[in-house]
Amino acid sequence: MNELSPEVEVCVVGGGSAGIGAALAAARAGRETVLIEAGGQLGGNAVRGGVHNWEPGVGGTAFPQEIYERLRRRPNAVTVWSFGRHWCWPHRNHPPFPGGEQLADRARTYADTLQRHGTRGLVADPDRVRKLWHGIVFEPDDYAAVVEEMLAETGCCHIWKNLRFASCEGASGRVGRIHAMRENGRRITIRAPHFIDATADGLLCRAAGCESLVGEDSHAAFREPSAPDHPRPRMINAVTLIYRITPRSQPAVEPLPAGIPAACWFRNDWGGGSIGEYACGDRNINMLPTMEGSEFLDFVEGGNDGFARAYAECRRRVLGHWHFLQVEYPEFQHFRLKWIAPTLGVRETRRIIGEYALTEQDLHQGLSGQRHHDIVAIADHALDIHGQGDRGTPDGCPELSEPYGIPFRCLVPKGWRNLLVAGRCASFSHIAASSCRLSRTMMDLGHAAGLAAAQAVRKGCAVGEIDIATLRASLAAQGATLAWRPRAEPLPA
Ligand SMILES: Cc1cc2nc3c(=O)[nH]c(=O)nc-3n(C[C@H](O)[C@H](O)[C@H](O)COP(=O)(O)OP(=O)(O)OC[C@H]3O[C@@H](n4cnc5c(N)ncnc54)[C@H](O)[C@@H]3O)c2cc1C
């Protein structure tokens, strides 16, 4: 297929976790697929945003596990981690550590990373957390290479990078074609019977005219017990610019660049972060957070290339933060700053209104209480909001007692026939999104969207008319976990 008049069966826009899952599923189902990605590398936030980490959680047994197995064949490309120190555990935080420490733990397996629920929380029960919470840290370039390899093996997935979705044409609940732009201004028009928006910001859906929400929803929106009486559209989860450090032979404090104050200028103190060890010994530093969501919105809505200005300000904060860590915690003098993520880690922007919205009630009912016929992914991460309106501080983070399911209808924009949305901008309430937005869950949702689009192409039907039992059976046959049974043995005390 060339770029002059591309016509495919499934067009996926956005090559992050969800887009990768969607393109892989559609192409493995034998559908001619194109994946367009604005950046020069696949992976989205999990690569260019610096989130080289999969948090503990259920699900993730299909494509994520396959990616993990392939990464294991590459030297130092991936490892499981376990908790080391944590600043909420004074009795274990020696020498004092500025946040949560995740240490490479080669004795653990992938299966160990598939649980978060059932603990009483990070602060309440550190021993159980150390025994039960394990995640994955991977090398981003290896991850991107593995994913491209998997897509290429399908023989029917075209990956077009450095191509930015710009606009779309359509009517009566159908997208007809989309227009995308090369950096040199060259316009490419893509026709397809089915489209999947995996841009994380719902860009294709919004261009098509789908309704969306932003910020805290009011109680009236979804009757959520913890929602405020009035919507607060500027209250979005905070933004973090992730950076990476590498060991150095001679301890030193790196000089603070000119123009960067040593004292924190944007809040009371520098705060800490989630600091994880890569297989090679480098560390990934996820400041919690770098910029409040509302401040980020002020930048991006303020025009004049607001995203680039927000990035520049976050970069200054990263340099200040790194200096603070080196001065206050001497162990960091054995490291040097190696890399700052090329794009901001944005946890939340707009969410598309779908045929169903996942809510706080779903999270608390769990699979045993939910009554949905169309669950296509499961998750169990706690409610996790950083920054203003924090619901993500270790002691404020309500852990769930069991996993919950995410219905397929969350991926169907309300009233649309050939458009699906996968990723953090799917149909979730603000509260529900704070839990389910993790990378592996987003990939699982992309998987479901890709299979659904493939089925819709085969049957020539609308996405809302596909056979859900077939979709769920295909997901299960491909390794996805859709049900949950309590462990036969109790969790370790
Ligand atoms: C700071 C931070 C820390 C996090 N920590 C963790 C963690 O430890 N563990 C975990 O599991 N999850 C974590 N998350 C959550 C998780 O990483 C994200 O929610 C998830 O990666 C979102 O996946 P996505 O596919 O929806 O979006 P993305 O990964 O953002 O992918 C969207 C893709 O669309 C592309 N795109 C955007 N616009 C266009 C366009 N116009 N044309 C073409 N392409 C376009 C982008 O370039 C990008 O590649 C974190 C998130 C953040 C921000």
Coordinates of C-alpha atoms and ligand atoms in Angstrom, one line a residue:
M1 CA 0.0 0.0 0.0
N2 CA 1.4 3.4 -0.8
E3 CA 0.5 6.8 0.7
L4 CA -1.2 8.2 -2.4
S5 CA -4.7 6.6 -2.0
P6 CA -4.6 4.4 1.1
E7 CA -7.6 2.3 1.6
V8 CA -7.5 -0.2 4.5
E9 CA -10.0 -2.2 6.5
V10 CA -9.1 -0.8 9.9
C11 CA -7.4 2.5 10.6
V12 CA -5.9 3.0 14.1
V13 CA -4.9 6.5 15.0
G14 CA -2.2 6.7 17.8
G15 CA 0.5 4.2 18.5
G16 CA 0.6 4.1 22.3
S17 CA -0.4 1.1 24.5
A18 CA -4.0 1.1 23.3
G19 CA -3.2 1.7 19.6
I20 CA -0.6 -1.1 19.6
G21 CA -3.2 -3.5 21.1
A22 CA -5.8 -2.4 18.6
A23 CA -3.6 -2.7 15.5
L24 CA -2.1 -6.0 16.6
A25 CA -5.6 -7.5 17.2
A26 CA -7.1 -6.3 13.9
A27 CA -4.0 -7.3 11.9
R28 CA -3.8 -10.7 13.5
A29 CA -7.4 -11.2 12.7
G30 CA -6.3 -10.8 9.1
R31 CA -7.6 -7.3 8.5
E32 CA -5.6 -4.9 6.4
T33 CA -4.7 -2.3 9.0
V34 CA -2.9 1.0 9.2
L35 CA -1.5 2.4 12.4
I36 CA -0.6 6.1 12.2
E37 CA 1.5 7.7 14.9
A38 CA 2.5 11.3 15.3
G39 CA 5.8 10.5 16.9
G40 CA 8.9 8.8 15.5
Q41 CA 8.5 5.8 17.7
L42 CA 5.7 3.5 18.8
G43 CA 4.8 3.2 22.5
G44 CA 3.3 6.6 23.3
N45 CA 3.5 7.4 27.0
A46 CA 5.0 4.0 27.8
V47 CA 8.0 4.9 25.6
R48 CA 8.4 8.6 24.8
G49 CA 6.6 9.7 28.0
G50 CA 9.1 7.8 30.1
V51 CA 6.6 5.4 31.8
H52 CA 8.8 2.4 31.3
N53 CA 6.9 0.7 34.1
W54 CA 3.9 -1.5 34.4
E55 CA 2.2 -1.2 37.8
P56 CA 0.9 -4.3 39.5
G57 CA -2.5 -5.3 38.4
V58 CA -4.8 -8.0 37.1
G59 CA -5.4 -8.4 33.3
G60 CA -2.3 -8.0 31.1
T61 CA -2.2 -11.7 30.3
A62 CA -2.5 -11.4 26.5
F63 CA -0.4 -9.0 24.5
P64 CA 1.5 -7.4 27.5
Q65 CA 2.6 -10.9 28.6
E66 CA 3.7 -11.7 25.1
I67 CA 5.7 -8.5 24.9
Y68 CA 7.3 -9.3 28.3
E69 CA 8.3 -12.8 27.1
R70 CA 9.9 -11.4 24.0
L71 CA 11.7 -8.7 26.0
R72 CA 13.1 -11.4 28.2
R73 CA 15.0 -12.8 25.2
R74 CA 16.9 -9.5 24.9
P75 CA 19.7 -8.7 27.4
N76 CA 18.7 -6.4 30.3
A77 CA 15.5 -5.4 28.4
V78 CA 13.1 -6.1 31.2
T79 CA 12.8 -7.2 34.9
V80 CA 10.1 -7.6 37.5
W81 CA 10.5 -5.2 40.5
S82 CA 9.6 -5.4 44.2
F83 CA 9.3 -2.6 46.7
G84 CA 12.5 -1.5 48.6
R85 CA 12.1 1.5 50.9
H86 CA 9.1 3.9 51.1
W87 CA 9.0 7.3 52.8
C88 CA 5.6 6.3 54.4
W89 CA 7.3 3.4 56.2
P90 CA 9.6 5.1 58.6
H91 CA 10.8 1.9 60.1
R92 CA 12.0 0.7 56.7
N93 CA 13.1 4.0 55.3
H94 CA 16.8 3.8 56.2
P95 CA 18.7 5.5 54.9
P96 CA 15.9 8.0 54.2
F97 CA 14.5 7.7 50.7
P98 CA 12.5 10.4 48.9
G99 CA 9.4 8.4 47.9
G100 CA 8.8 4.8 46.7
E101 CA 11.7 2.6 45.8
Q102 CA 11.2 -0.2 43.3
L103 CA 14.2 -2.6 43.0
A104 CA 14.9 -5.1 40.2
D105 CA 13.9 -8.5 41.5
R106 CA 14.9 -11.3 39.2
A107 CA 13.5 -14.0 41.5
R108 CA 10.0 -12.9 40.6
T109 CA 7.9 -13.9 37.6
Y110 CA 5.3 -12.2 35.4
A111 CA 2.6 -14.0 37.3
D112 CA 3.7 -12.1 40.5
T113 CA 2.9 -8.8 38.8
L114 CA -0.8 -9.6 38.3
Q115 CA -2.3 -8.5 41.6
R116 CA -3.0 -5.3 43.4
H117 CA -6.4 -5.8 45.0
G118 CA -6.8 -7.4 48.4
T119 CA -4.1 -5.4 50.1
R120 CA -5.2 -2.9 52.7
G121 CA -3.1 -0.2 51.2
L122 CA 0.5 0.9 51.0
V123 CA 0.6 2.6 54.4
A124 CA -1.7 0.3 56.3
D125 CA 0.0 -2.9 55.4
P126 CA 3.6 -2.5 54.1
D127 CA 4.6 -6.1 54.7
R128 CA 1.8 -7.4 52.5
V129 CA 2.5 -4.7 49.9
R130 CA 6.2 -5.8 49.7
K131 CA 5.1 -9.4 49.3
L132 CA 2.3 -8.8 46.9
W133 CA 3.0 -5.8 44.7
H134 CA 5.4 -6.4 41.9
G135 CA 5.6 -4.6 38.6
I136 CA 7.7 -4.6 35.4
V137 CA 10.3 -2.2 34.2
F138 CA 11.5 -2.3 30.6
E139 CA 13.8 -0.6 28.2
P140 CA 11.8 1.6 25.9
D141 CA 13.8 1.1 22.7
D142 CA 13.6 -2.7 23.1
Y143 CA 9.8 -2.4 23.8
A144 CA 9.3 -0.3 20.7
A145 CA 11.3 -2.8 18.6
V146 CA 9.5 -5.8 20.0
V147 CA 6.1 -4.2 19.2
E148 CA 7.1 -3.3 15.7
E149 CA 8.3 -6.9 15.2
M150 CA 5.0 -8.3 16.4
L151 CA 3.1 -6.0 14.1
A152 CA 5.3 -6.8 11.1
E153 CA 4.8 -10.5 11.6
T154 CA 1.1 -10.1 10.9
G155 CA 1.9 -9.3 7.3
C156 CA -1.0 -6.9 7.1
C157 CA -0.2 -4.0 9.4
H158 CA 1.2 -0.8 7.9
I159 CA 2.9 1.4 10.4
W160 CA 3.1 5.1 9.5
K161 CA 5.1 7.1 12.0
N162 CA 5.7 10.8 12.0
L163 CA 2.2 11.2 10.6
R164 CA -0.2 13.4 12.5
F165 CA -4.0 13.0 12.4
A166 CA -5.5 16.4 11.4
S167 CA -9.2 16.1 10.6
C168 CA -11.9 13.8 9.4
E169 CA -15.0 13.7 7.3
G170 CA -18.2 11.9 8.0
A171 CA -21.8 12.1 8.8
S172 CA -24.7 10.1 10.3
G173 CA -22.6 8.4 12.9
R174 CA -20.0 7.3 10.3
V175 CA -16.5 8.5 9.7
G176 CA -15.8 8.4 6.0
R177 CA -12.1 9.3 5.8
I178 CA -9.4 11.0 7.8
H179 CA -6.7 13.5 6.8
A180 CA -3.3 13.3 8.3
M181 CA -0.2 15.4 7.8
R182 CA 3.5 14.8 7.4
E183 CA 5.9 17.2 9.1
N184 CA 6.7 18.7 5.7
G185 CA 3.0 19.6 5.2
R186 CA 2.2 16.7 2.9
R187 CA -1.5 15.7 3.4
I188 CA -2.5 12.0 3.4
T189 CA -6.1 10.9 3.2
I190 CA -7.1 7.5 4.6
R191 CA -10.3 5.7 3.8
A192 CA -11.5 2.7 5.9
P193 CA -14.8 1.1 6.9
H194 CA -13.7 1.2 10.6
F195 CA -11.6 3.6 12.6
I196 CA -10.1 3.4 16.1
D197 CA -9.2 6.5 18.0
A198 CA -6.2 5.7 20.3
T199 CA -4.8 9.2 20.5
A200 CA -5.3 9.4 24.3
D201 CA -7.0 12.8 23.8
G202 CA -9.9 11.6 21.7
L203 CA -8.7 13.7 18.8
L204 CA -10.4 11.7 16.1
C205 CA -13.7 11.4 18.0
R206 CA -13.8 15.0 18.8
A207 CA -13.1 16.0 15.3
A208 CA -15.9 13.7 14.2
G209 CA -18.2 15.5 16.7
C210 CA -18.4 13.0 19.6
E211 CA -19.2 14.5 23.0
S212 CA -16.6 14.6 25.6
L213 CA -16.0 15.4 29.3
V214 CA -13.0 17.0 31.1
G215 CA -12.0 17.2 34.7
E216 CA -14.1 16.2 37.7
D217 CA -17.6 15.2 36.9
S218 CA -20.4 16.4 39.1
H219 CA -22.3 14.0 41.3
A220 CA -25.3 14.4 38.9
A221 CA -23.3 13.1 36.0
F222 CA -23.0 9.5 37.2
R223 CA -24.3 9.5 40.8
E224 CA -20.8 8.7 42.0
P225 CA -20.6 8.8 45.8
S226 CA -17.3 10.7 45.9
A227 CA -18.0 13.2 43.1
P228 CA -18.4 16.9 43.9
D229 CA -21.8 18.6 43.7
H230 CA -20.6 20.8 40.8
P231 CA -18.3 19.8 37.9
R232 CA -14.8 21.1 38.2
P233 CA -13.5 21.0 34.6
R234 CA -10.0 22.2 35.5
M235 CA -9.3 19.5 38.0
I236 CA -7.4 16.9 36.0
N237 CA -4.8 14.5 37.2
A238 CA -1.4 16.1 37.3
V239 CA 1.4 15.9 34.7
T240 CA 4.9 14.5 35.2
L241 CA 8.0 14.8 33.2
I242 CA 9.9 11.6 33.8
Y243 CA 13.7 11.4 33.8
R244 CA 16.4 8.8 34.1
I245 CA 19.7 8.6 35.9
T246 CA 22.6 6.3 35.5
P247 CA 25.4 5.2 37.9
R248 CA 28.6 7.2 37.8
S249 CA 32.0 6.1 39.1
Q250 CA 33.0 9.2 41.1
P251 CA 30.3 10.7 43.4
A252 CA 29.4 14.3 42.6
V253 CA 26.6 16.8 42.7
E254 CA 25.9 17.9 39.1
P255 CA 25.9 21.7 38.8
L256 CA 22.6 23.4 38.8
P257 CA 22.1 25.0 35.3
A258 CA 21.9 28.8 35.3
G259 CA 18.5 30.2 35.8
I260 CA 17.2 27.2 37.8
P261 CA 16.6 28.1 41.5
A262 CA 17.7 25.6 44.2
A263 CA 14.5 26.2 46.2
C264 CA 11.3 24.9 44.8
W265 CA 9.3 27.8 43.2
F266 CA 6.0 26.2 42.3
R267 CA 4.9 24.5 45.5
N268 CA 6.0 24.3 49.1
D269 CA 8.8 21.7 48.6
W270 CA 10.3 19.5 46.0
G271 CA 8.5 16.4 47.1
G272 CA 9.6 12.9 46.1
G273 CA 8.7 10.4 43.5
S274 CA 8.4 6.9 42.4
I275 CA 11.9 5.7 41.7
G276 CA 12.4 2.4 39.9
E277 CA 15.5 0.4 39.0
Y278 CA 15.9 -0.8 35.4
A279 CA 17.5 -4.2 34.7
C280 CA 20.8 -2.4 33.9
G281 CA 20.9 -0.5 37.2
D282 CA 19.7 2.9 35.9
R283 CA 16.8 4.5 37.7
N284 CA 13.6 6.0 36.4
I285 CA 12.3 9.0 38.3
N286 CA 8.6 9.8 38.2
M287 CA 8.2 13.1 40.2
L288 CA 4.8 13.1 41.8
P289 CA 3.9 15.5 40.1
T290 CA 5.8 18.0 38.0
M291 CA 2.9 20.3 37.1
E292 CA -0.7 20.5 38.4
G293 CA -3.3 19.5 35.8
S294 CA -5.0 23.0 35.9
E295 CA -1.7 24.7 35.3
F296 CA -1.0 22.4 32.4
L297 CA -4.5 23.2 31.0
D298 CA -3.6 26.9 31.3
F299 CA -0.5 26.4 29.2
V300 CA -2.2 24.3 26.5
E301 CA -5.3 26.5 26.3
G302 CA -3.2 29.6 26.3
G303 CA -2.1 29.1 22.7
N304 CA 1.4 30.1 21.5
D305 CA 2.5 26.5 21.4
G306 CA 1.4 26.0 25.0
F307 CA 2.4 22.3 25.1
A308 CA 6.0 23.2 24.3
R309 CA 6.0 26.0 26.9
A310 CA 4.6 23.5 29.5
Y311 CA 7.3 21.1 28.6
A312 CA 10.0 23.8 28.9
E313 CA 8.8 24.7 32.4
C314 CA 8.6 21.1 33.4
R315 CA 12.1 20.6 32.2
R316 CA 13.3 23.4 34.5
R317 CA 11.5 21.7 37.4
V318 CA 13.2 18.3 36.6
L319 CA 16.6 20.0 36.8
G320 CA 15.7 21.5 40.1
H321 CA 14.3 18.3 41.4
W322 CA 17.4 16.3 40.4
H323 CA 19.6 18.9 42.2
F324 CA 17.5 18.6 45.3
L325 CA 17.7 14.8 45.3
Q326 CA 21.5 14.9 45.0
V327 CA 22.0 17.5 47.7
E328 CA 19.5 16.0 50.2
Y329 CA 20.0 12.3 49.6
P330 CA 23.7 11.7 49.1
E331 CA 23.1 8.2 47.6
F332 CA 22.0 10.0 44.4
Q333 CA 25.5 11.5 44.1
H334 CA 26.5 8.1 42.7
F335 CA 24.3 8.8 39.6
R336 CA 24.2 11.3 36.8
L337 CA 21.2 12.6 34.9
K338 CA 21.1 10.6 31.6
W339 CA 17.8 11.4 29.9
I340 CA 14.7 13.5 30.2
A341 CA 11.6 12.1 28.4
P342 CA 11.0 13.9 25.1
T343 CA 7.3 14.4 25.9
L344 CA 5.3 15.2 29.0
G345 CA 3.6 12.3 30.8
V346 CA -0.1 13.5 30.7
R347 CA -2.4 11.4 32.8
E348 CA -5.7 12.8 31.7
T349 CA -7.3 15.2 29.3
R350 CA -10.7 14.7 27.6
R351 CA -12.8 11.6 27.9
I352 CA -15.3 10.6 25.1
I353 CA -18.9 9.9 26.1
G354 CA -19.7 6.3 25.1
E355 CA -22.6 3.9 25.1
Y356 CA -21.7 3.3 28.7
A357 CA -19.4 5.1 31.2
L358 CA -17.3 3.2 33.7
T359 CA -17.9 4.7 37.1
E360 CA -16.8 4.7 40.7
Q361 CA -19.7 2.3 41.4
D362 CA -18.2 -0.2 39.0
L363 CA -14.9 -0.1 40.7
H364 CA -16.4 -0.8 44.1
Q365 CA -18.9 -3.4 43.0
G366 CA -16.2 -5.4 41.4
L367 CA -16.8 -8.4 39.1
S368 CA -18.9 -10.1 41.7
G369 CA -21.3 -7.2 41.8
Q370 CA -21.3 -5.9 38.2
R371 CA -24.0 -7.1 35.9
H372 CA -22.5 -6.3 32.5
H373 CA -22.7 -8.8 29.6
D374 CA -19.8 -7.2 27.7
I375 CA -16.8 -7.1 29.9
V376 CA -13.6 -7.1 27.7
A377 CA -10.9 -6.2 30.3
I378 CA -10.4 -6.3 34.0
A379 CA -8.4 -4.1 36.3
D380 CA -7.8 -3.6 40.0
H381 CA -5.6 -0.5 40.4
A382 CA -6.6 1.9 43.2
L383 CA -8.2 5.3 42.7
D384 CA -5.1 7.2 41.9
I385 CA -5.2 11.0 41.4
H386 CA -2.0 13.0 41.7
G387 CA -1.8 16.7 42.6
Q388 CA -4.8 18.9 43.4
G389 CA -7.7 16.8 44.7
D390 CA -5.2 14.1 45.5
R391 CA -6.7 10.6 45.7
G392 CA -3.3 9.1 45.0
T393 CA -1.2 9.8 48.0
P394 CA -0.2 6.5 49.5
D395 CA -2.5 6.9 52.5
G396 CA -5.4 8.4 50.6
C397 CA -5.5 5.8 47.8
P398 CA -8.5 3.6 48.4
E399 CA -7.5 0.0 47.4
L400 CA -10.1 -2.2 45.8
S401 CA -11.1 -5.4 47.4
E402 CA -11.5 -7.3 44.1
P403 CA -11.0 -6.6 40.3
Y404 CA -13.7 -4.9 38.3
G405 CA -14.6 -5.3 34.6
I406 CA -14.6 -2.7 31.8
P407 CA -17.5 -3.1 29.4
F408 CA -17.1 -3.0 25.6
R409 CA -19.6 -0.2 25.4
C410 CA -17.0 2.2 27.0
L411 CA -15.2 1.9 23.7
V412 CA -18.2 2.8 21.5
P413 CA -18.7 6.6 21.2
K414 CA -22.4 7.3 21.7
G415 CA -24.2 7.0 18.4
W416 CA -21.3 6.1 16.2
R417 CA -21.3 3.1 13.9
N418 CA -17.8 2.7 12.6
L419 CA -15.7 4.4 15.2
L420 CA -14.2 3.0 18.4
V421 CA -12.2 4.7 21.1
A422 CA -9.5 2.9 23.0
G423 CA -7.1 4.3 25.6
R424 CA -7.2 6.7 28.5
C425 CA -9.8 8.9 26.7
A426 CA -12.4 6.1 26.5
S427 CA -15.8 6.4 28.2
F428 CA -14.8 6.5 31.9
S429 CA -15.8 8.9 34.6
H430 CA -12.9 11.0 36.0
I431 CA -12.8 8.9 39.1
A432 CA -12.9 5.6 37.2
A433 CA -10.2 6.8 34.7
S434 CA -7.9 7.4 37.7
S435 CA -7.9 3.7 38.3
C436 CA -8.2 2.0 34.9
R437 CA -5.7 4.2 32.9
L438 CA -2.7 1.9 33.4
S439 CA -0.7 0.9 30.3
R440 CA -1.5 -2.8 30.4
T441 CA -5.2 -2.2 30.8
M442 CA -5.1 0.3 27.9
M443 CA -3.4 -2.3 25.8
D444 CA -6.1 -4.9 26.8
L445 CA -8.8 -2.4 25.7
G446 CA -7.0 -1.8 22.4
H447 CA -7.0 -5.5 21.9
A448 CA -10.8 -5.6 22.4
A449 CA -11.3 -2.7 20.1
G450 CA -9.1 -4.2 17.3
L451 CA -10.9 -7.6 17.5
A452 CA -14.3 -5.8 17.5
A453 CA -13.4 -3.7 14.4
A454 CA -12.2 -6.8 12.7
Q455 CA -15.4 -8.6 13.4
A456 CA -17.4 -5.6 12.2
V457 CA -15.5 -5.6 8.9
R458 CA -16.1 -9.3 8.4
K459 CA -19.8 -9.0 9.1
G460 CA -20.3 -5.7 7.5
C461 CA -22.0 -4.4 10.6
A462 CA -21.8 -1.4 12.9
V463 CA -19.4 -1.7 15.9
G464 CA -22.4 -1.6 18.3
E465 CA -23.9 -4.7 16.5
I466 CA -21.0 -7.1 16.8
D467 CA -21.5 -10.4 18.6
I468 CA -20.2 -9.8 22.1
A469 CA -20.0 -13.5 23.0
T470 CA -17.7 -14.0 19.9
L471 CA -15.6 -11.0 20.9
R472 CA -15.1 -12.3 24.5
A473 CA -14.4 -15.8 23.3
S474 CA -11.7 -14.5 20.9
L475 CA -10.1 -12.4 23.7
A476 CA -10.1 -15.4 26.0
A477 CA -8.6 -17.7 23.3
Q478 CA -5.9 -15.1 22.8
G479 CA -4.9 -15.1 26.5
A480 CA -7.0 -12.3 28.0
T481 CA -8.3 -12.7 31.5
L482 CA -12.0 -11.7 31.7
A483 CA -13.0 -13.4 34.9
W484 CA -11.6 -13.6 38.4
R485 CA -11.8 -16.1 41.1
P486 CA -10.5 -15.6 44.6
R487 CA -7.2 -17.3 45.2
A488 CA -7.6 -20.9 46.4
E489 CA -5.1 -20.1 49.1
P490 CA -5.4 -16.9 51.2
L491 CA -2.9 -14.1 50.6
P492 CA 0.2 -14.3 52.7
A493 CA -0.4 -12.7 56.1
Ligands
LIG1 C1 3.5 10.3 34.5 C2 2.7 9.1 34.3 C3 3.0 8.0 35.1 C4 2.3 6.8 34.9 N1 2.7 5.7 35.5 C5 2.2 4.5 35.2 C6 2.8 3.3 35.7 O1 3.7 3.3 36.5 N2 2.3 2.1 35.2 C7 1.3 2.1 34.3 O2 0.9 1.0 33.9 N3 0.7 3.2 33.9 C8 1.2 4.4 34.2 N4 0.6 5.5 33.7 C9 -0.6 5.5 32.9 C10 -0.3 5.0 31.5 O3 1.0 5.2 31.1 C11 -1.2 5.7 30.4 O4 -2.5 5.9 30.9 C12 -1.2 4.9 29.2 O5 0.1 4.8 28.6 C13 -2.1 5.6 28.1 O6 -2.1 4.8 27.0 P1 -2.8 5.3 25.7 O7 -2.5 4.4 24.6 O8 -4.2 5.7 26.0 O9 -2.1 6.7 25.4 P2 -0.6 7.1 24.9 O10 0.4 6.1 25.4 O11 -0.4 8.5 25.3 O12 -0.7 7.0 23.3 C14 -1.3 7.9 22.5 C15 -0.6 7.9 21.2 O13 -1.3 8.7 20.2 C16 -0.3 9.5 19.5 N5 -1.0 10.7 19.0 C17 -1.5 11.7 19.7 N6 -2.1 12.6 18.8 C18 -1.9 12.1 17.6 C19 -2.3 12.6 16.3 N7 -2.8 13.7 16.1 N8 -2.0 11.8 15.2 C20 -1.4 10.6 15.4 N9 -1.0 10.1 16.6 C21 -1.3 10.9 17.7 C22 0.7 9.9 20.6 O14 1.9 10.3 19.9 C23 0.8 8.6 21.3 O15 1.8 7.8 20.8 C24 1.3 6.7 33.9 C25 0.9 7.9 33.2 C26 1.6 9.0 33.4 C27 1.3 10.2 32.6

